[in-house]
PDB file of C-alpha atoms in Angstrom:
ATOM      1  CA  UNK A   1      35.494   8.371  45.075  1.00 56.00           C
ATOM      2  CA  UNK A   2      33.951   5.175  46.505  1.00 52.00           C
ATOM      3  CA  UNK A   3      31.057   5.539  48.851  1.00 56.00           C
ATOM      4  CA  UNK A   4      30.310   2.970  51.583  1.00 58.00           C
ATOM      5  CA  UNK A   5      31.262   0.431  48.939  1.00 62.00           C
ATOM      6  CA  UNK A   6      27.803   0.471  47.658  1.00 77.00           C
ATOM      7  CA  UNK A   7      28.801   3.288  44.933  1.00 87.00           C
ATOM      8  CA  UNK A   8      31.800   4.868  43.314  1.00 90.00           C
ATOM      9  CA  UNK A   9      32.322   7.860  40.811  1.00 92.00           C
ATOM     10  CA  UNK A  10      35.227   8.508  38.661  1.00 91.00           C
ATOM     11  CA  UNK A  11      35.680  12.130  37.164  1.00 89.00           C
ATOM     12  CA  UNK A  12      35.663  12.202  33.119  1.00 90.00           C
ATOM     13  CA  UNK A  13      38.718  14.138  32.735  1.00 91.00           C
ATOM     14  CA  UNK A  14      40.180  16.080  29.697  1.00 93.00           C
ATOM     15  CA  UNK A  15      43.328  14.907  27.438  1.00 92.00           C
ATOM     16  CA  UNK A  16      44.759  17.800  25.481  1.00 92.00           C
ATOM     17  CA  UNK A  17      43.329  16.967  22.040  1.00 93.00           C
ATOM     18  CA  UNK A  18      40.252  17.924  23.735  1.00 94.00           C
ATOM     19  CA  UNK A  19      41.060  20.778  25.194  1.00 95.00           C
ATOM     20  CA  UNK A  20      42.099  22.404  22.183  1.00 96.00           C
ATOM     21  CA  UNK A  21      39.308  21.165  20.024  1.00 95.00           C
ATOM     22  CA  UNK A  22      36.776  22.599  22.660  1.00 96.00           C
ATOM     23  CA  UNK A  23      39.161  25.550  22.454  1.00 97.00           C
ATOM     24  CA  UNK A  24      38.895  26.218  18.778  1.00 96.00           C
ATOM     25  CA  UNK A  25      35.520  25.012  18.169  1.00 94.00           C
ATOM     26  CA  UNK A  26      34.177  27.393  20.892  1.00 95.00           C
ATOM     27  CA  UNK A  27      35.493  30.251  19.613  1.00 96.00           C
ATOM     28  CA  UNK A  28      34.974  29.864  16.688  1.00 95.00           C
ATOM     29  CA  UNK A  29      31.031  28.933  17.322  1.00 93.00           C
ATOM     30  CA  UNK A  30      31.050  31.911  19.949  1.00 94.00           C
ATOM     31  CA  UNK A  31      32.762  34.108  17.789  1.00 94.00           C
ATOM     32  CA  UNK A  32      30.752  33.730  14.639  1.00 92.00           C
ATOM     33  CA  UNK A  33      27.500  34.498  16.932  1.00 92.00           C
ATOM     34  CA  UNK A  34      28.632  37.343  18.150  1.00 92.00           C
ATOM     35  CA  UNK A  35      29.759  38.393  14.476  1.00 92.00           C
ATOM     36  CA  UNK A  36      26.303  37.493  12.998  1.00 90.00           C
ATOM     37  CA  UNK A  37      24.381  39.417  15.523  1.00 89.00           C
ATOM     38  CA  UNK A  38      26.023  42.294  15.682  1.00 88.00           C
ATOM     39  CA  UNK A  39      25.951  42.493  11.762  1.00 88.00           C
ATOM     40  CA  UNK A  40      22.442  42.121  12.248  1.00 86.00           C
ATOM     41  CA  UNK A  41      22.339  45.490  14.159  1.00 82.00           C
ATOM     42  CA  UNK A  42      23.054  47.061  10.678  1.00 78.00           C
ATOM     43  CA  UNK A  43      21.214  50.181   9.675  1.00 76.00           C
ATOM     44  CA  UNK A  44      21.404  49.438   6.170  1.00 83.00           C
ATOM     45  CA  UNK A  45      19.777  45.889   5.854  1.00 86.00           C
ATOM     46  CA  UNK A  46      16.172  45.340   5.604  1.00 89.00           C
ATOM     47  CA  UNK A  47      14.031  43.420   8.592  1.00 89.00           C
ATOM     48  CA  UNK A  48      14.226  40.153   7.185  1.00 90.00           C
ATOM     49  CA  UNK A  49      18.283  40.412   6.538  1.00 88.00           C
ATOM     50  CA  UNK A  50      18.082  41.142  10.027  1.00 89.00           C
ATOM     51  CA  UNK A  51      16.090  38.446  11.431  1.00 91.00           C
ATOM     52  CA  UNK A  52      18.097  36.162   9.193  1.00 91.00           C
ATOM     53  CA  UNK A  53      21.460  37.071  10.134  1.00 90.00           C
ATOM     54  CA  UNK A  54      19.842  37.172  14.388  1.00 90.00           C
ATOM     55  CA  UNK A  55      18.899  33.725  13.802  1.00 92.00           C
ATOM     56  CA  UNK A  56      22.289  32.765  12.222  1.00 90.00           C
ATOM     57  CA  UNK A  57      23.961  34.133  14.691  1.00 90.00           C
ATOM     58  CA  UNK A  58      21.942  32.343  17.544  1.00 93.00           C
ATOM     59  CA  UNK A  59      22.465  28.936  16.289  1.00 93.00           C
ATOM     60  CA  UNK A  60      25.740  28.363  16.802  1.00 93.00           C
ATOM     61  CA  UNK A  61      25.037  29.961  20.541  1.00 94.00           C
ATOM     62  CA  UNK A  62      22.701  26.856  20.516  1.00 94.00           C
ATOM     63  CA  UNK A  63      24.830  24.466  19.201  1.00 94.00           C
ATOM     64  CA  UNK A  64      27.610  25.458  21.780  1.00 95.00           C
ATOM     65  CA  UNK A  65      25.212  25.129  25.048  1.00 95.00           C
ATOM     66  CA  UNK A  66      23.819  21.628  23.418  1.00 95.00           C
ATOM     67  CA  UNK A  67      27.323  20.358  23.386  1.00 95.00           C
ATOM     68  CA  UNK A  68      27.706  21.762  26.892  1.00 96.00           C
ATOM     69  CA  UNK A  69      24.556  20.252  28.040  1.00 96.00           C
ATOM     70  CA  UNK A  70      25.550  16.679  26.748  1.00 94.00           C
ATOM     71  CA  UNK A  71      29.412  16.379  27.738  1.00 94.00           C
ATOM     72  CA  UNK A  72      29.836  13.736  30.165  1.00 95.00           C
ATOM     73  CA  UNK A  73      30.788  15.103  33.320  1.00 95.00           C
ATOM     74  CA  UNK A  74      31.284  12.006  35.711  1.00 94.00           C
ATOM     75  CA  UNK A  75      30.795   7.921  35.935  1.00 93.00           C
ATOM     76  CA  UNK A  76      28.983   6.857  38.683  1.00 94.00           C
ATOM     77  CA  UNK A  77      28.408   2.986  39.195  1.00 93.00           C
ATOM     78  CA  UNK A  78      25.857   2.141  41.686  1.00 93.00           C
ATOM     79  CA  UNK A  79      24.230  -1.117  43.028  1.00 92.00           C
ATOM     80  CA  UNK A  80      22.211  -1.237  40.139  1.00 92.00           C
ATOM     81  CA  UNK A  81      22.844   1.011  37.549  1.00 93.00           C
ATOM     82  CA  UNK A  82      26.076   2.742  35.701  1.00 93.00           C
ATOM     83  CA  UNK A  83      25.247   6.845  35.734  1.00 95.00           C
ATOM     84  CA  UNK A  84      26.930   8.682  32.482  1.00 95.00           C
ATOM     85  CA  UNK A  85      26.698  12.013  34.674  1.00 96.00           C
ATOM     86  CA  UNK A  86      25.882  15.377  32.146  1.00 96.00           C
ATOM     87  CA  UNK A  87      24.591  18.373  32.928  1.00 95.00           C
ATOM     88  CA  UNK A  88      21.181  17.845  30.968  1.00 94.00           C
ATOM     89  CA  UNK A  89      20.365  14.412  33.028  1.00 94.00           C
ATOM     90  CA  UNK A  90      22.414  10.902  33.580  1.00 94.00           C
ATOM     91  CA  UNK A  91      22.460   8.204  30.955  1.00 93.00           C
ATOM     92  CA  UNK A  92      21.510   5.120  32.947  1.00 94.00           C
ATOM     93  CA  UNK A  93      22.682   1.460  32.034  1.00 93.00           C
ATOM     94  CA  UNK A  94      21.135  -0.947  34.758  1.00 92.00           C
ATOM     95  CA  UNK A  95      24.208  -3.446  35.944  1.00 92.00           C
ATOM     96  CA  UNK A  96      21.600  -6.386  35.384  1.00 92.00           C
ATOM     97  CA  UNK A  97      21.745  -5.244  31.206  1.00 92.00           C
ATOM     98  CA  UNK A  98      25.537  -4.912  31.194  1.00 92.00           C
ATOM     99  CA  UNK A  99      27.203  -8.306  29.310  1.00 90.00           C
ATOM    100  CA  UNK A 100      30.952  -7.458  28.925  1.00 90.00           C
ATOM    101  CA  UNK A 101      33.158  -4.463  30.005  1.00 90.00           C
ATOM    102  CA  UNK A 102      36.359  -4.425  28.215  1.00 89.00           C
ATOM    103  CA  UNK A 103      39.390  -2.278  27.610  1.00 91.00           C
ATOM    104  CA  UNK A 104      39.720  -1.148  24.195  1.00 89.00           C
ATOM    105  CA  UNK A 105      42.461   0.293  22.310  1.00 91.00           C
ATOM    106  CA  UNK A 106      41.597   4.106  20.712  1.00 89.00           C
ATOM    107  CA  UNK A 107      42.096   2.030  17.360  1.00 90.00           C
ATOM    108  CA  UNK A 108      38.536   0.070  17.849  1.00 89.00           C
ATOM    109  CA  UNK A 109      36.869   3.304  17.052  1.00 88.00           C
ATOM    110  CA  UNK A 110      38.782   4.395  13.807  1.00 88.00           C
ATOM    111  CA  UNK A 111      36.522   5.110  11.245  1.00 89.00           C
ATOM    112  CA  UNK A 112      33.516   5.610  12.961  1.00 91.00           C
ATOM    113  CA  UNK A 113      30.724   8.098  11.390  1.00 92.00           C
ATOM    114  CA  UNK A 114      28.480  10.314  13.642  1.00 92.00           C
ATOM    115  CA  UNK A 115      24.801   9.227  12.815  1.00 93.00           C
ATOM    116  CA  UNK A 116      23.817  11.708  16.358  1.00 94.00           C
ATOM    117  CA  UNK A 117      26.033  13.123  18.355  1.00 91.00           C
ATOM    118  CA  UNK A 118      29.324  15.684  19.180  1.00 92.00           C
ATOM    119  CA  UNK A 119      32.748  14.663  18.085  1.00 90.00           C
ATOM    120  CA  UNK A 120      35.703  17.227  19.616  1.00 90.00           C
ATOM    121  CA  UNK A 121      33.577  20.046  21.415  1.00 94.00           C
ATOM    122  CA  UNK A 122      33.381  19.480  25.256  1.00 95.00           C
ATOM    123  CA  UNK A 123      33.871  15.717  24.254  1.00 93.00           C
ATOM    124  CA  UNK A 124      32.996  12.934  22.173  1.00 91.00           C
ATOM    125  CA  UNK A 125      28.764  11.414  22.318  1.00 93.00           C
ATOM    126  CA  UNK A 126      25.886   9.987  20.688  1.00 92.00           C
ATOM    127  CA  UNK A 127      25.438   8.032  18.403  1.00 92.00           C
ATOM    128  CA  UNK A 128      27.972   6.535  16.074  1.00 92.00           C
ATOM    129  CA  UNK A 129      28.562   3.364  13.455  1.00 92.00           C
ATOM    130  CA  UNK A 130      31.663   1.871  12.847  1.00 91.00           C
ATOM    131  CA  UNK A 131      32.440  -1.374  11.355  1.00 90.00           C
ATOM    132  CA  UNK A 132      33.847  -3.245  14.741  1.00 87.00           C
ATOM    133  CA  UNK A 133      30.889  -2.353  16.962  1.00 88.00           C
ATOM    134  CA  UNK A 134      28.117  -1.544  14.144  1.00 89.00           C
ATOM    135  CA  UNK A 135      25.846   1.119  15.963  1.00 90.00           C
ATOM    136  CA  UNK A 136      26.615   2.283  19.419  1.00 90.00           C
ATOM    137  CA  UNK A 137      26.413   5.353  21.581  1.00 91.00           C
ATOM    138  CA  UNK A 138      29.445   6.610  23.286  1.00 91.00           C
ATOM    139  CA  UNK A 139      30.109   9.218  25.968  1.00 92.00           C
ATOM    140  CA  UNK A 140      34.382   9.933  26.223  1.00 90.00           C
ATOM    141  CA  UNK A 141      36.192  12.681  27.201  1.00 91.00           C
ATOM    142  CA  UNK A 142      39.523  11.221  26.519  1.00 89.00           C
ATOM    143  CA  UNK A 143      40.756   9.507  22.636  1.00 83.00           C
ATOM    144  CA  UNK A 144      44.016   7.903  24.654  1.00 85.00           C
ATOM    145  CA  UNK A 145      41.668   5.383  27.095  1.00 83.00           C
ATOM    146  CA  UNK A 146      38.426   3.428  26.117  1.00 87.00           C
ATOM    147  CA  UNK A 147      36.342   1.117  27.939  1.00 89.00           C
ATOM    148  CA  UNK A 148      33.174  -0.448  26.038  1.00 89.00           C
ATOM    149  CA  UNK A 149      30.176  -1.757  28.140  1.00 91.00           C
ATOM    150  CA  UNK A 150      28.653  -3.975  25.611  1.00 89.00           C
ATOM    151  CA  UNK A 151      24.929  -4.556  27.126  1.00 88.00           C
ATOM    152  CA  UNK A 152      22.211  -7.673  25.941  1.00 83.00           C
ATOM    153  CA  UNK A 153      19.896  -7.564  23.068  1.00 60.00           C
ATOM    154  CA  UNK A 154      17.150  -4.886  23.197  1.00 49.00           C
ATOM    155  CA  UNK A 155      17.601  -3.153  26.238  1.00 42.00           C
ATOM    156  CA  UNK A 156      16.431   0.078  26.392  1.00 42.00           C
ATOM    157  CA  UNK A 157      18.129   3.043  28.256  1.00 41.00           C
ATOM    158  CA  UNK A 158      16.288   6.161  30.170  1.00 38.00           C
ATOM    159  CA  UNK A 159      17.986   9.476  31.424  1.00 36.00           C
ATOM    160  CA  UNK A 160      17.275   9.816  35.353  1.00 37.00           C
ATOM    161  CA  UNK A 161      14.368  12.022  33.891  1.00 37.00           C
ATOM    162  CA  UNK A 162      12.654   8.980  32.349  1.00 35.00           C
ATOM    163  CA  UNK A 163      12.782   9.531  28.958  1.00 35.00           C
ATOM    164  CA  UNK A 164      13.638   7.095  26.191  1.00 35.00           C
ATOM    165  CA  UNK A 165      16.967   7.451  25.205  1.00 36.00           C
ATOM    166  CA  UNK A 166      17.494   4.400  22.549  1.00 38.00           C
ATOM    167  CA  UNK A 167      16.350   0.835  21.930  1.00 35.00           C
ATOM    168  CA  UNK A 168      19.071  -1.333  20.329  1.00 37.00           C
ATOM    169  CA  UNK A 169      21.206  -4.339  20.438  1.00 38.00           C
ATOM    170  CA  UNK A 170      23.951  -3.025  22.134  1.00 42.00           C
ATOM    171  CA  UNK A 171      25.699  -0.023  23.452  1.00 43.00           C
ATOM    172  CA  UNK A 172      29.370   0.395  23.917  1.00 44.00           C
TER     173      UNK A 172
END
């Protein structure tokens, strides 16, 4: 969607490797919860058993919602900034930070470890390290096509809340 040519939003949509990985992951996160807690309703365990199986059972409730909260939903590019759209605030990247944008094949991000960040469940962000690209943040729905927006030295990023996200050399 382009708006009076001064904006224009593309939709982050799902391949099917992600929709079964947010499939499976889910229920299994959901339905471990649910088994925890309702264990925890047990006559025959003691308060703390209780508590400690409650509190199991709510953290992969919290785990799931986190991953929900973070997933990009949208890309908006503006006059001055690019917008990674989620439902707990927008990444911002100001346009007058951005150095390259390039197409890259799924292959540039084999072998990357998660330092921060969700790999498979409502999509893949935060904070990873591969060898190619050293540290960098990324925010994909889709493994099939990748575009890296490699930014200049020492920028630093801020959700549209105004807080801090990161401080690095570049992010992809």
């Amino acid at each position: 969607e382009v708006n009076d040519m001064t904006e224009a939003t593309f939709a982050s949509s799902w391949d099917g490797k992600l929709v079964l990985t947010t499939l499976v992951f889910g229920l299994l996160l959901l339905g471990g919860g649910a088994l925890a807690v309702s264990s925890a309703r047990s006559e025959h365990l003691p308060a703390a058993g209780k508590l400690a199986l409650l509190l199991a059972g709510l953290l992969p409730w919290g785990a799931f919602l986190a991953a929900a909260a973070g997933s990009p939903l949208r890309i908006k590019i503006t006059k001055d900034a690019l917008l990674i759209e989620r439902r707990c605030g927008a990444a911002r990247i100001a346009l007058t930070a951005v150095s390259a944008v390039e197409i890259v094949p799924p292959s540039s991000i084999s072998g990357s470890v998660r330092t921060f960040g969700v790999y498979g469940l409502f999509g893949h962000f935060g904070s990873f390290r591969n060898s190619e690209f050293g540290d960098y943040r990324m925010y994909a729905t889709r493994s099939d096509s990748l575009v890296v927006v490699r930014t200049s030295k020492k920028v630093r990023r801020h959700t549209g809340r105004g807080r801090r996200l990161q401080q690095g050399n570049r992010d992809h």
